[in-house]
mmCIF file of C-alpha atoms and ligand atoms in Angstrom:
data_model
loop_
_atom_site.group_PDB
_atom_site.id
_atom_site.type_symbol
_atom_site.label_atom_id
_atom_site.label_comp_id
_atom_site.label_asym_id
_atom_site.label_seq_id
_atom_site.Cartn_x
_atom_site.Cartn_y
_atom_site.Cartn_z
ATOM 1 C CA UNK A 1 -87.557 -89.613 35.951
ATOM 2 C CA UNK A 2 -85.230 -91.882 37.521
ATOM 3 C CA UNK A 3 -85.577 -93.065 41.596
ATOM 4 C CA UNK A 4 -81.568 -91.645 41.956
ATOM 5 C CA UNK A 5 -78.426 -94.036 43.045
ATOM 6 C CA UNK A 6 -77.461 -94.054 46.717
ATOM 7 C CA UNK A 7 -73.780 -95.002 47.256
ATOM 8 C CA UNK A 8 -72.812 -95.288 50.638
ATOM 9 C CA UNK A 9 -68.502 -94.731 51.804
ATOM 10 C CA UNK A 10 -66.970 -95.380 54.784
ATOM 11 C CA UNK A 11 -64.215 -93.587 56.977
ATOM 12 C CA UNK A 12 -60.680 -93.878 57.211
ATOM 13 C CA UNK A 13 -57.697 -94.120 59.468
ATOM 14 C CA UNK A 14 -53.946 -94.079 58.248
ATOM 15 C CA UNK A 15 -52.240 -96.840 60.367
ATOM 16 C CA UNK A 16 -49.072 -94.906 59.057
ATOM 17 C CA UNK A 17 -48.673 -91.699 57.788
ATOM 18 C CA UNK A 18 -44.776 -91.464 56.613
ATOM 19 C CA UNK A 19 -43.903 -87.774 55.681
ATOM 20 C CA UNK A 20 -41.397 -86.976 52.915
ATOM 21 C CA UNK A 21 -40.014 -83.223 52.642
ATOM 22 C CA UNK A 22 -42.358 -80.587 51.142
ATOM 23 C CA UNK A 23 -41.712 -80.897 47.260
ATOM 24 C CA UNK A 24 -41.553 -78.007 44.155
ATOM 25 C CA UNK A 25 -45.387 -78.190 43.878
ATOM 26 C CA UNK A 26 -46.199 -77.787 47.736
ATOM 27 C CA UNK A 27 -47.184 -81.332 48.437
ATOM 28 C CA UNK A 28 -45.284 -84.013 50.412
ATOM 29 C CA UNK A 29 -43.974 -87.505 49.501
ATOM 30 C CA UNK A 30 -45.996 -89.933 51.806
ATOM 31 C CA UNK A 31 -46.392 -93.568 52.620
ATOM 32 C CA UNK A 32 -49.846 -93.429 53.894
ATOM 33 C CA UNK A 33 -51.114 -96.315 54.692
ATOM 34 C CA UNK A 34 -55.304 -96.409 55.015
ATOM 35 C CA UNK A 35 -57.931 -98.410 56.286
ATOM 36 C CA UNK A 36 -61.315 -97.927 55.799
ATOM 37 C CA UNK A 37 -63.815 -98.222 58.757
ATOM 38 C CA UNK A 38 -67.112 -98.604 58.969
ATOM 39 C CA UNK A 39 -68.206 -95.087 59.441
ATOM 40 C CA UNK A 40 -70.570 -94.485 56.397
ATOM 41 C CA UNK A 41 -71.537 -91.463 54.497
ATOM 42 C CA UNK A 42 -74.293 -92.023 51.671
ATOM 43 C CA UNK A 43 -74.788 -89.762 48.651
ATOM 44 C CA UNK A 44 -78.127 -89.898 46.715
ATOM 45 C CA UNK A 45 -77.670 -88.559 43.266
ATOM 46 C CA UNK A 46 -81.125 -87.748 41.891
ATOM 47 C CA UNK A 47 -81.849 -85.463 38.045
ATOM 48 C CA UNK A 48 -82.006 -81.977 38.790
ATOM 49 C CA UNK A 49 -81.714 -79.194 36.236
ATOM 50 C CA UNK A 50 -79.394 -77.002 36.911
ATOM 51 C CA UNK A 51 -77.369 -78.717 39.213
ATOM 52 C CA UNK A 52 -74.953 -79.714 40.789
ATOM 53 C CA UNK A 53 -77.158 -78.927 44.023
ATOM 54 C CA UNK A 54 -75.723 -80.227 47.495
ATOM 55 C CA UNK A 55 -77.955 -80.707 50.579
ATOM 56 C CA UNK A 56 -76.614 -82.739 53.727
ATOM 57 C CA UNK A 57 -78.437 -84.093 57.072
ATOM 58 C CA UNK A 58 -77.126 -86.141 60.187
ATOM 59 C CA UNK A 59 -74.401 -85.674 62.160
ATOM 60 C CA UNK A 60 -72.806 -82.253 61.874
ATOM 61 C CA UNK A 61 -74.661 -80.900 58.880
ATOM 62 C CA UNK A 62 -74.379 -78.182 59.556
ATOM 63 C CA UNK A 63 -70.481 -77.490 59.288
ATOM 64 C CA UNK A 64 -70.668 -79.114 55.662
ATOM 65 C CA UNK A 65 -69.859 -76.453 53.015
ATOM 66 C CA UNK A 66 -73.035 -76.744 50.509
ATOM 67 C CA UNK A 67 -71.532 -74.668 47.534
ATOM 68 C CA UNK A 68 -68.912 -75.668 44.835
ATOM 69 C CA UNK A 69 -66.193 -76.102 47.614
ATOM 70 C CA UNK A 70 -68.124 -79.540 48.358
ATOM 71 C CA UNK A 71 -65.738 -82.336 46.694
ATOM 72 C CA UNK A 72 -69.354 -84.232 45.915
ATOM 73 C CA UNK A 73 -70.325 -81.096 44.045
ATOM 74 C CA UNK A 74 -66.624 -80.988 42.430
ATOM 75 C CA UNK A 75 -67.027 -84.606 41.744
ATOM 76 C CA UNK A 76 -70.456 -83.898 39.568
ATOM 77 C CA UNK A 77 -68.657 -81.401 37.896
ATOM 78 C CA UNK A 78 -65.874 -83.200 36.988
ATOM 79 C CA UNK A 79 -67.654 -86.439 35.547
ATOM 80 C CA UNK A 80 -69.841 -84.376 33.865
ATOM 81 C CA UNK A 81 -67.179 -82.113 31.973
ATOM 82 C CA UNK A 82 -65.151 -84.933 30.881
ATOM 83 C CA UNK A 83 -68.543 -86.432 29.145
ATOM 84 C CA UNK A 84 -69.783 -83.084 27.991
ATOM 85 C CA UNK A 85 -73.129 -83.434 29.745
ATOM 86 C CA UNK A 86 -74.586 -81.325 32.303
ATOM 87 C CA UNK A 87 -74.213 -81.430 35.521
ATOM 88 C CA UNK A 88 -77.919 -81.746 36.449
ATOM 89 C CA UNK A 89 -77.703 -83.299 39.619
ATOM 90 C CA UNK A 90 -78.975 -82.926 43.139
ATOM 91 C CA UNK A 91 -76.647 -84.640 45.839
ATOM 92 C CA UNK A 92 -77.905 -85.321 48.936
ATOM 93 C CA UNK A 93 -75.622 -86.495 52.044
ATOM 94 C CA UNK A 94 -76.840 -88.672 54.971
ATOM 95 C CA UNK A 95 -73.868 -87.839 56.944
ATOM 96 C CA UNK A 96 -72.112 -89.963 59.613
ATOM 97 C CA UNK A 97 -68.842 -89.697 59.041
ATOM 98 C CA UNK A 98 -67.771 -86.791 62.135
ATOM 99 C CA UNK A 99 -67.004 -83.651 60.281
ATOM 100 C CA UNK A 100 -64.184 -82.923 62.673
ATOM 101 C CA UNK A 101 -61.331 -83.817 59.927
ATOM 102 C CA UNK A 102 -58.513 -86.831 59.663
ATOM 103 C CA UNK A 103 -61.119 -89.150 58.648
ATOM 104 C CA UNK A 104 -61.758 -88.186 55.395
ATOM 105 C CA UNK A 105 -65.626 -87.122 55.682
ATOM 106 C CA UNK A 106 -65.632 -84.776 52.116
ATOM 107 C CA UNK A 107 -62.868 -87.211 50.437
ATOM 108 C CA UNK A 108 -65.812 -89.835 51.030
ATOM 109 C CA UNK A 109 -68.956 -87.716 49.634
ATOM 110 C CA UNK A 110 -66.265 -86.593 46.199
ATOM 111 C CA UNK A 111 -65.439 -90.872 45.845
ATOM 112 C CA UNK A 112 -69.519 -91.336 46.616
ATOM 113 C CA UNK A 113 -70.679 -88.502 44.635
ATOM 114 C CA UNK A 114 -68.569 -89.602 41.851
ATOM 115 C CA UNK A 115 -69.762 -93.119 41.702
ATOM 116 C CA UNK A 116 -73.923 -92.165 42.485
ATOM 117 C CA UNK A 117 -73.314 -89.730 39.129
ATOM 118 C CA UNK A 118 -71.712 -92.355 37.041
ATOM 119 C CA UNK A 119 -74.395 -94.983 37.757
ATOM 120 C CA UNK A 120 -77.035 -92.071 37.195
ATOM 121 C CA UNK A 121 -75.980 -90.761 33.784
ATOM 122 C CA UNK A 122 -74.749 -93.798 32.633
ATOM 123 C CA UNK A 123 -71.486 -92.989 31.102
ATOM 124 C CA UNK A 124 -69.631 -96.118 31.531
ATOM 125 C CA UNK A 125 -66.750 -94.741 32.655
ATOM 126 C CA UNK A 126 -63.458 -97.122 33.532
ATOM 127 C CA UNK A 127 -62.456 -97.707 36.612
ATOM 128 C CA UNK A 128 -58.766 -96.197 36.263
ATOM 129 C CA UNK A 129 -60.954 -93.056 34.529
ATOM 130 C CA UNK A 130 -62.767 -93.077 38.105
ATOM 131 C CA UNK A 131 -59.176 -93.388 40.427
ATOM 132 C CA UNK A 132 -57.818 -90.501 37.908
ATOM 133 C CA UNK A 133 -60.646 -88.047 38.632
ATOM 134 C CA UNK A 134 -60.996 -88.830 42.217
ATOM 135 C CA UNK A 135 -56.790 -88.442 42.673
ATOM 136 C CA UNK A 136 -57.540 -84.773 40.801
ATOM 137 C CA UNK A 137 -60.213 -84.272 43.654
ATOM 138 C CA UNK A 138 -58.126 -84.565 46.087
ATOM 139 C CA UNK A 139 -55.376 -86.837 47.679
ATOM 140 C CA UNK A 140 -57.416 -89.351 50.012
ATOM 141 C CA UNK A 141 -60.250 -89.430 47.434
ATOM 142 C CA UNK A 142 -59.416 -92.675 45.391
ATOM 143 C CA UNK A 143 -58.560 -94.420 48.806
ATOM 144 C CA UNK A 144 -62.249 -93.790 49.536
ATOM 145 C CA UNK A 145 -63.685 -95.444 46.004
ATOM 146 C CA UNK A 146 -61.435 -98.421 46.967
ATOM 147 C CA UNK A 147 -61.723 -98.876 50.308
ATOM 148 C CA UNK A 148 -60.270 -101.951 52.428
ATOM 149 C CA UNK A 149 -56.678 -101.115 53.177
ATOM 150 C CA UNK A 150 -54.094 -99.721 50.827
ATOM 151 C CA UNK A 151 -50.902 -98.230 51.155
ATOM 152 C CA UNK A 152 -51.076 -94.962 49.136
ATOM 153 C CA UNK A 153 -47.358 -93.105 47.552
ATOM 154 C CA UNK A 154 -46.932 -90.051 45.873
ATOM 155 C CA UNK A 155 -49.161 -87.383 47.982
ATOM 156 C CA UNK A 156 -51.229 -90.085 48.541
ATOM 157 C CA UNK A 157 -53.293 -90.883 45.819
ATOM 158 C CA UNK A 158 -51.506 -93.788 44.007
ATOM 159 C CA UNK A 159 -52.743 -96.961 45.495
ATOM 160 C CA UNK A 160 -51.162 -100.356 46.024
ATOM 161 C CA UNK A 161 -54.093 -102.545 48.233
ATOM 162 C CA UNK A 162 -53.183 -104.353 50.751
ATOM 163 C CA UNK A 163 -54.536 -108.215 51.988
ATOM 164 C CA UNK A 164 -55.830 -107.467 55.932
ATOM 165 C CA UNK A 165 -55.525 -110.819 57.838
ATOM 166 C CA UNK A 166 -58.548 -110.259 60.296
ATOM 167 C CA UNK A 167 -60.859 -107.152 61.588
ATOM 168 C CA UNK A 168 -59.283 -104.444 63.907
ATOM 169 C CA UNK A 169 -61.565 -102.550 66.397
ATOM 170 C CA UNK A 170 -60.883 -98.638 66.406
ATOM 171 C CA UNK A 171 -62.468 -95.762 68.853
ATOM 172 C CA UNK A 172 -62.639 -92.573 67.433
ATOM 173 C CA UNK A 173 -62.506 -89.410 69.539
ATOM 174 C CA UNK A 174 -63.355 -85.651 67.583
ATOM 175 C CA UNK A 175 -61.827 -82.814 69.146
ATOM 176 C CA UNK A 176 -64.198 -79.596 69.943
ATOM 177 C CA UNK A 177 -62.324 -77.603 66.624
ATOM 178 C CA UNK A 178 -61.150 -78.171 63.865
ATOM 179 C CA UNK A 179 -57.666 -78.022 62.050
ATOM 180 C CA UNK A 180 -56.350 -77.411 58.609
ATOM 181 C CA UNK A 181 -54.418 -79.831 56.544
ATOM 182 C CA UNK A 182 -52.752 -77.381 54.756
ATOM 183 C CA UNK A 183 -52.021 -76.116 58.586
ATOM 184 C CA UNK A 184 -50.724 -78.638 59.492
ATOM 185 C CA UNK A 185 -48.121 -79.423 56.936
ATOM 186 C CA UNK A 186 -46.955 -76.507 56.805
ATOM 187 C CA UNK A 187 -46.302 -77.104 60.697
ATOM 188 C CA UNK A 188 -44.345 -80.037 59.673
ATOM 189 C CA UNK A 189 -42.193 -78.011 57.548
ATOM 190 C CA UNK A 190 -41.203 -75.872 60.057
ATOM 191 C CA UNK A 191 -40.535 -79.103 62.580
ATOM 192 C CA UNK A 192 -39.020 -80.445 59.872
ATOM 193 C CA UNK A 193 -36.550 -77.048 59.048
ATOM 194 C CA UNK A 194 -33.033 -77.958 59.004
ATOM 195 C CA UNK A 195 -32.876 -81.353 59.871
ATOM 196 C CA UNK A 196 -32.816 -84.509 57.120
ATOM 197 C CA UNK A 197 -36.064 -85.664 55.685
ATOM 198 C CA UNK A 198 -35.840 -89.153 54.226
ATOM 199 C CA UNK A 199 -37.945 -90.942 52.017
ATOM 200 C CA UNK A 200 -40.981 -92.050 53.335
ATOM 201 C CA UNK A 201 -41.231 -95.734 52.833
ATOM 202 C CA UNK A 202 -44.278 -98.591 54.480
ATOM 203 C CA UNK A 203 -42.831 -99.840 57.638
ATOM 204 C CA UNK A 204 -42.605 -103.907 56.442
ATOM 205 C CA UNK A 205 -43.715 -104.485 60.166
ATOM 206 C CA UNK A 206 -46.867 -102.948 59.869
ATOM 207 C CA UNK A 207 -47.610 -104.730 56.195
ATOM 208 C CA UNK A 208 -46.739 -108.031 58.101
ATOM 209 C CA UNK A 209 -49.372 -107.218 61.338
ATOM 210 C CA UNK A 210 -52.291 -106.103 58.707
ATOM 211 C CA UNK A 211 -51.589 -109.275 56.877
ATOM 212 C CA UNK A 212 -51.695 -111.804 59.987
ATOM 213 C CA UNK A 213 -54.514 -109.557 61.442
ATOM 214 C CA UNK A 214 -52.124 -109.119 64.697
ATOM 215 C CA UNK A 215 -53.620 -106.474 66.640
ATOM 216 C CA UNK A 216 -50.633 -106.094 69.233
ATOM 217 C CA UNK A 217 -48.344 -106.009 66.167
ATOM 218 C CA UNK A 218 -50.306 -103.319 64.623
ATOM 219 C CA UNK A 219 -50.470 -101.520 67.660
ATOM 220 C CA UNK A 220 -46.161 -101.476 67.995
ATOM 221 C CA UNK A 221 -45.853 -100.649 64.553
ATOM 222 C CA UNK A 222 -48.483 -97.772 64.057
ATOM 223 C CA UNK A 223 -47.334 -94.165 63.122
ATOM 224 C CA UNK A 224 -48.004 -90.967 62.248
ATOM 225 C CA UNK A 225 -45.295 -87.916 60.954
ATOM 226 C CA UNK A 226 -48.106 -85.488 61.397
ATOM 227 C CA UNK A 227 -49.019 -86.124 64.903
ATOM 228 C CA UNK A 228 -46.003 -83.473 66.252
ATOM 229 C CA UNK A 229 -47.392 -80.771 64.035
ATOM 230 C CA UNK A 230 -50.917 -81.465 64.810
ATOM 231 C CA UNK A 231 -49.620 -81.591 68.866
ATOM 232 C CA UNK A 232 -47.993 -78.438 68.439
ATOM 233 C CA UNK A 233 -50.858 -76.865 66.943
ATOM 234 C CA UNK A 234 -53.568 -77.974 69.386
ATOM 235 C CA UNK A 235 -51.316 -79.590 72.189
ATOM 236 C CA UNK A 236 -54.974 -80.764 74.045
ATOM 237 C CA UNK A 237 -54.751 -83.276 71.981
ATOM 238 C CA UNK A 238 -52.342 -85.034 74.034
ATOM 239 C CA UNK A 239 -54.877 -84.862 76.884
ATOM 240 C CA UNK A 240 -57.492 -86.880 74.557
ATOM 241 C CA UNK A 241 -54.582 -89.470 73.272
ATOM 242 C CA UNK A 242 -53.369 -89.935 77.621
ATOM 243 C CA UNK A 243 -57.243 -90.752 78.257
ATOM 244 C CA UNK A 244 -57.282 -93.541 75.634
ATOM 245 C CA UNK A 245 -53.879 -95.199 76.630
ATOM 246 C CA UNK A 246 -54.903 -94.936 80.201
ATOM 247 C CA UNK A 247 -58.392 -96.537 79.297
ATOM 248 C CA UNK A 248 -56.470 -99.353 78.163
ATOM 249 C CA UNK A 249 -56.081 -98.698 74.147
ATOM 250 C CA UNK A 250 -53.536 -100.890 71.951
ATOM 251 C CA UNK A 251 -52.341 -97.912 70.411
ATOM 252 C CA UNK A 252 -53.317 -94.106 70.489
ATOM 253 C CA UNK A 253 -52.554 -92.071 67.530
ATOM 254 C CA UNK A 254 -53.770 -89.096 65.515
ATOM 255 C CA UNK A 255 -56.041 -89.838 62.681
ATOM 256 C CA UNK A 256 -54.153 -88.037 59.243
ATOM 257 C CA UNK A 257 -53.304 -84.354 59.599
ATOM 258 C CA UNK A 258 -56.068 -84.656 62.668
ATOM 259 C CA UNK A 259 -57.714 -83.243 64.752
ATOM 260 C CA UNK A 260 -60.079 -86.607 65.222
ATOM 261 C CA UNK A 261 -57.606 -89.379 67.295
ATOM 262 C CA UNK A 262 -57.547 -93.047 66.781
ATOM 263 C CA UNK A 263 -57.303 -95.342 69.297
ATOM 264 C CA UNK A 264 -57.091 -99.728 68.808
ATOM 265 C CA UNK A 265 -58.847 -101.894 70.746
ATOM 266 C CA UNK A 266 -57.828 -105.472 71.286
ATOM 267 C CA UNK A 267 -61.190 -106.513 70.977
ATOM 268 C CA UNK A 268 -65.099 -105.108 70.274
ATOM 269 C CA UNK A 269 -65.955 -105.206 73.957
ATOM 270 C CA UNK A 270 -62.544 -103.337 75.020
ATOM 271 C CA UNK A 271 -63.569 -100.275 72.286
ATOM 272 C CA UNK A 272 -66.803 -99.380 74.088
ATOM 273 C CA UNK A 273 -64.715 -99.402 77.621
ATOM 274 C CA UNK A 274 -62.104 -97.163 75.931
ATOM 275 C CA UNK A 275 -65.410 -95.065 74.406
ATOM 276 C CA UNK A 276 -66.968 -95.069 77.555
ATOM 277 C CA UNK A 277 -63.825 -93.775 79.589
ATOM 278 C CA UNK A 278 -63.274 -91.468 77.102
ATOM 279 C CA UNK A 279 -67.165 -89.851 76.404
ATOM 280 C CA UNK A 280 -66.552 -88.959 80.062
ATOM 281 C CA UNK A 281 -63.078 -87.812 80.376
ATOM 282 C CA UNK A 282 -64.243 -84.468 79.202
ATOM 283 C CA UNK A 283 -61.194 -84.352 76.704
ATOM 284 C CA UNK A 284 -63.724 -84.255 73.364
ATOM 285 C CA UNK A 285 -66.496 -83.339 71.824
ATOM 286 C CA UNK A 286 -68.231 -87.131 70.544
ATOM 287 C CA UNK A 287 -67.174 -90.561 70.546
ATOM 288 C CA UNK A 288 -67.462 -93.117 67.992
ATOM 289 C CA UNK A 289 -66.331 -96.839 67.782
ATOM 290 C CA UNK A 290 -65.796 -98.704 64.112
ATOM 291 C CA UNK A 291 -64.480 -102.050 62.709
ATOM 292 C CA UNK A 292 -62.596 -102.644 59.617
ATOM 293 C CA UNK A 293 -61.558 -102.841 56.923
ATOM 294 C CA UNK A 294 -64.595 -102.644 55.478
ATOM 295 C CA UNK A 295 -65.285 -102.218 51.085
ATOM 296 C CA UNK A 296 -65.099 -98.914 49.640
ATOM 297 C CA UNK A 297 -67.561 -96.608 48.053
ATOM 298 C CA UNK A 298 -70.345 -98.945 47.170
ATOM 299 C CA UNK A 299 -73.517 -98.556 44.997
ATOM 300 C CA UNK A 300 -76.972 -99.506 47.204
HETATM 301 O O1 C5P B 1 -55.001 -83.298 48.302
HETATM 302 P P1 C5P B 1 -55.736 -82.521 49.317
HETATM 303 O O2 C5P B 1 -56.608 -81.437 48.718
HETATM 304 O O3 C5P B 1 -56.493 -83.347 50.299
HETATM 305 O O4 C5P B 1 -54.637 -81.775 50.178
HETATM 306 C C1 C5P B 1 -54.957 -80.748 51.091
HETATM 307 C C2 C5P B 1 -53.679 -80.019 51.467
HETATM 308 O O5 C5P B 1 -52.866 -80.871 52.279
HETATM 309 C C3 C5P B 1 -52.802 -79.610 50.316
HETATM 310 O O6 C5P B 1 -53.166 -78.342 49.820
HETATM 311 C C4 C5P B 1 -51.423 -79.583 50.935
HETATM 312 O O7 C5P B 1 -51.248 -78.391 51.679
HETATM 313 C C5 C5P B 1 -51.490 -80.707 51.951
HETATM 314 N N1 C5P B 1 -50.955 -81.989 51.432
HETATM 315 C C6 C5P B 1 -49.591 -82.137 51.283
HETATM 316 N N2 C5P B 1 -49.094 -83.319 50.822
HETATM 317 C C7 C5P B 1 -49.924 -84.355 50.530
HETATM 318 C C8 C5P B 1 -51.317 -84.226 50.703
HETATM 319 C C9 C5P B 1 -51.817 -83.028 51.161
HETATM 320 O O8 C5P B 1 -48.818 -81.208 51.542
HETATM 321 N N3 C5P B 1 -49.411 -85.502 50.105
#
């Protein structure tokens, strides 16, 4: 009986989300552009007929789904179809990473999942096979195997990483509900109606500040295509994102399709002000800070 493989994966934030116009198969176009943080899930993957079995503890636990909507459940099964092996696996979740959405909490368990199961059983697989079953998981899941920063095309899930020329300090605010990615680009869509979409291509300015580290570079070039649709579906938000740029944040965006926003620091000790001012500005639910980039999904 094997002791099990604990792979622990961190958070994310897209520094810019670039929106193209919905295409034939429903999905957008993007120039997303991640960085991981150090926010950490782990996933144990321990033998267990019958499996895949999913159990999760820590921070919001209890909003995790714990059936085969799971990506780290999805992720067993996937691995184990392509090597025509059971999926006998229990996956257990330490969870960190806030459930509240636009950090990429479940992309991080299906990347971690994936890895813990491939160490487990063995089967040697590639890394490209891992990237292609994580990008059929889901469209931030191979950011979260590779961690670091990366500018991801297509809908996301074809990577190109990125050098990062120092550490950037982040505060992370969750709202008190949730909302839907699918939501929220179909909000775009109708933002979008009847006006020009173009191509959505990395701003060079903000490839240039991630390279020389420049956090008031970063903080003039960050952006996000979703953040009107995710406004317009939860305009509190805006309350949350005033708080931060009046507590003296760089930069104060919302984090992917949200409803979690993102604010930089200039420094370590200027993210706990910002977290301070905003734990009491009544404005969210729970406050986090986090450096990076940090590595991706990595085996214990
Ligand atoms: O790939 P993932 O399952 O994370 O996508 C969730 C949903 O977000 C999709 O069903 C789609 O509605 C939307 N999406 C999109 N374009 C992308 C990525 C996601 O429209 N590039």
């Amino acid at each position: 009986m094997s002791a099990g493989v604990t792979v622990r994966v961190p958070a994310k934030v897209n520094v810019q989300l670039a929106v193209g116009a919905a295409r034939p198969d429903g999905f957008h176009d993007l120039a997303n552009v991640f960085l991981a943080v150090g926010l950490y899930d782990e996933v144990t993957a321990t033998e267990s007929p019958g499996g895949p079995r999913v159990t999760c503890a820590g921070t919001d636990a209890g909003e995790v789904p714990l059936d085969r909507t799971n990506l780290a459940a999805r992720a067993a099964l996937a691995l184990a179809e392509r090597y025509g092996r059971p999926a006998d696996v229990h996956l257990h979740i330490a969870k960190d990473i806030p459930v509240a959405g636009g950090m990429a909490g479940g992309s991080a368990d299906g990347a971690g999942a994936l890895l813990a199961c491939d160490a487990l059983w063995g089967t040697g697989a590639s890394r490209e096979e891992l990237l292609g079953i994580c990008a059929e998981l889901g469209s931030d899941v191979p950011f979260s195997l590779v961690g670091g920063a990366a500018l991801g095309t297509g809908r996301g899930e074809r990577l190109t990483e990125l050098e990062v020329g120092g550490t950037f300090h982040w505060v992370f605010a969750m709202a008190p509900r949730g909302l839907s990615t699918p939501a929220v680009f179909r909000e775009f869509d109708r933002l979008a109606e009847g006006r020009d979409i173009p191509e959505p291509t990395a701003s060079q300015d903000l490839l240039a500040a991630l390279a020389k580290g420049d956090v008031d570079a970063l903080a003039a070039a960050v952006s996000n295509d979703l953040q009107p649709a995710a406004l317009s579906l939860f305009p509190e938000l805006a309350d949350t994102l005033a708080a931060g740029h009046a507590a003296g944040a760089a930069a104060s965006l919302v984090s992917g399709s949200g409803p979690t926003t993102a604010f930089l620091a200039r420094d370590a000790d200027t993210a706990e002000s910002i977290a301070d001012a905003l734990r009491t500005s009544d404005t969210c639910r729970t406050v986090r800070t986090a450096a990076g980039p940090v590595p991706g999904a990595t085996v214990l």
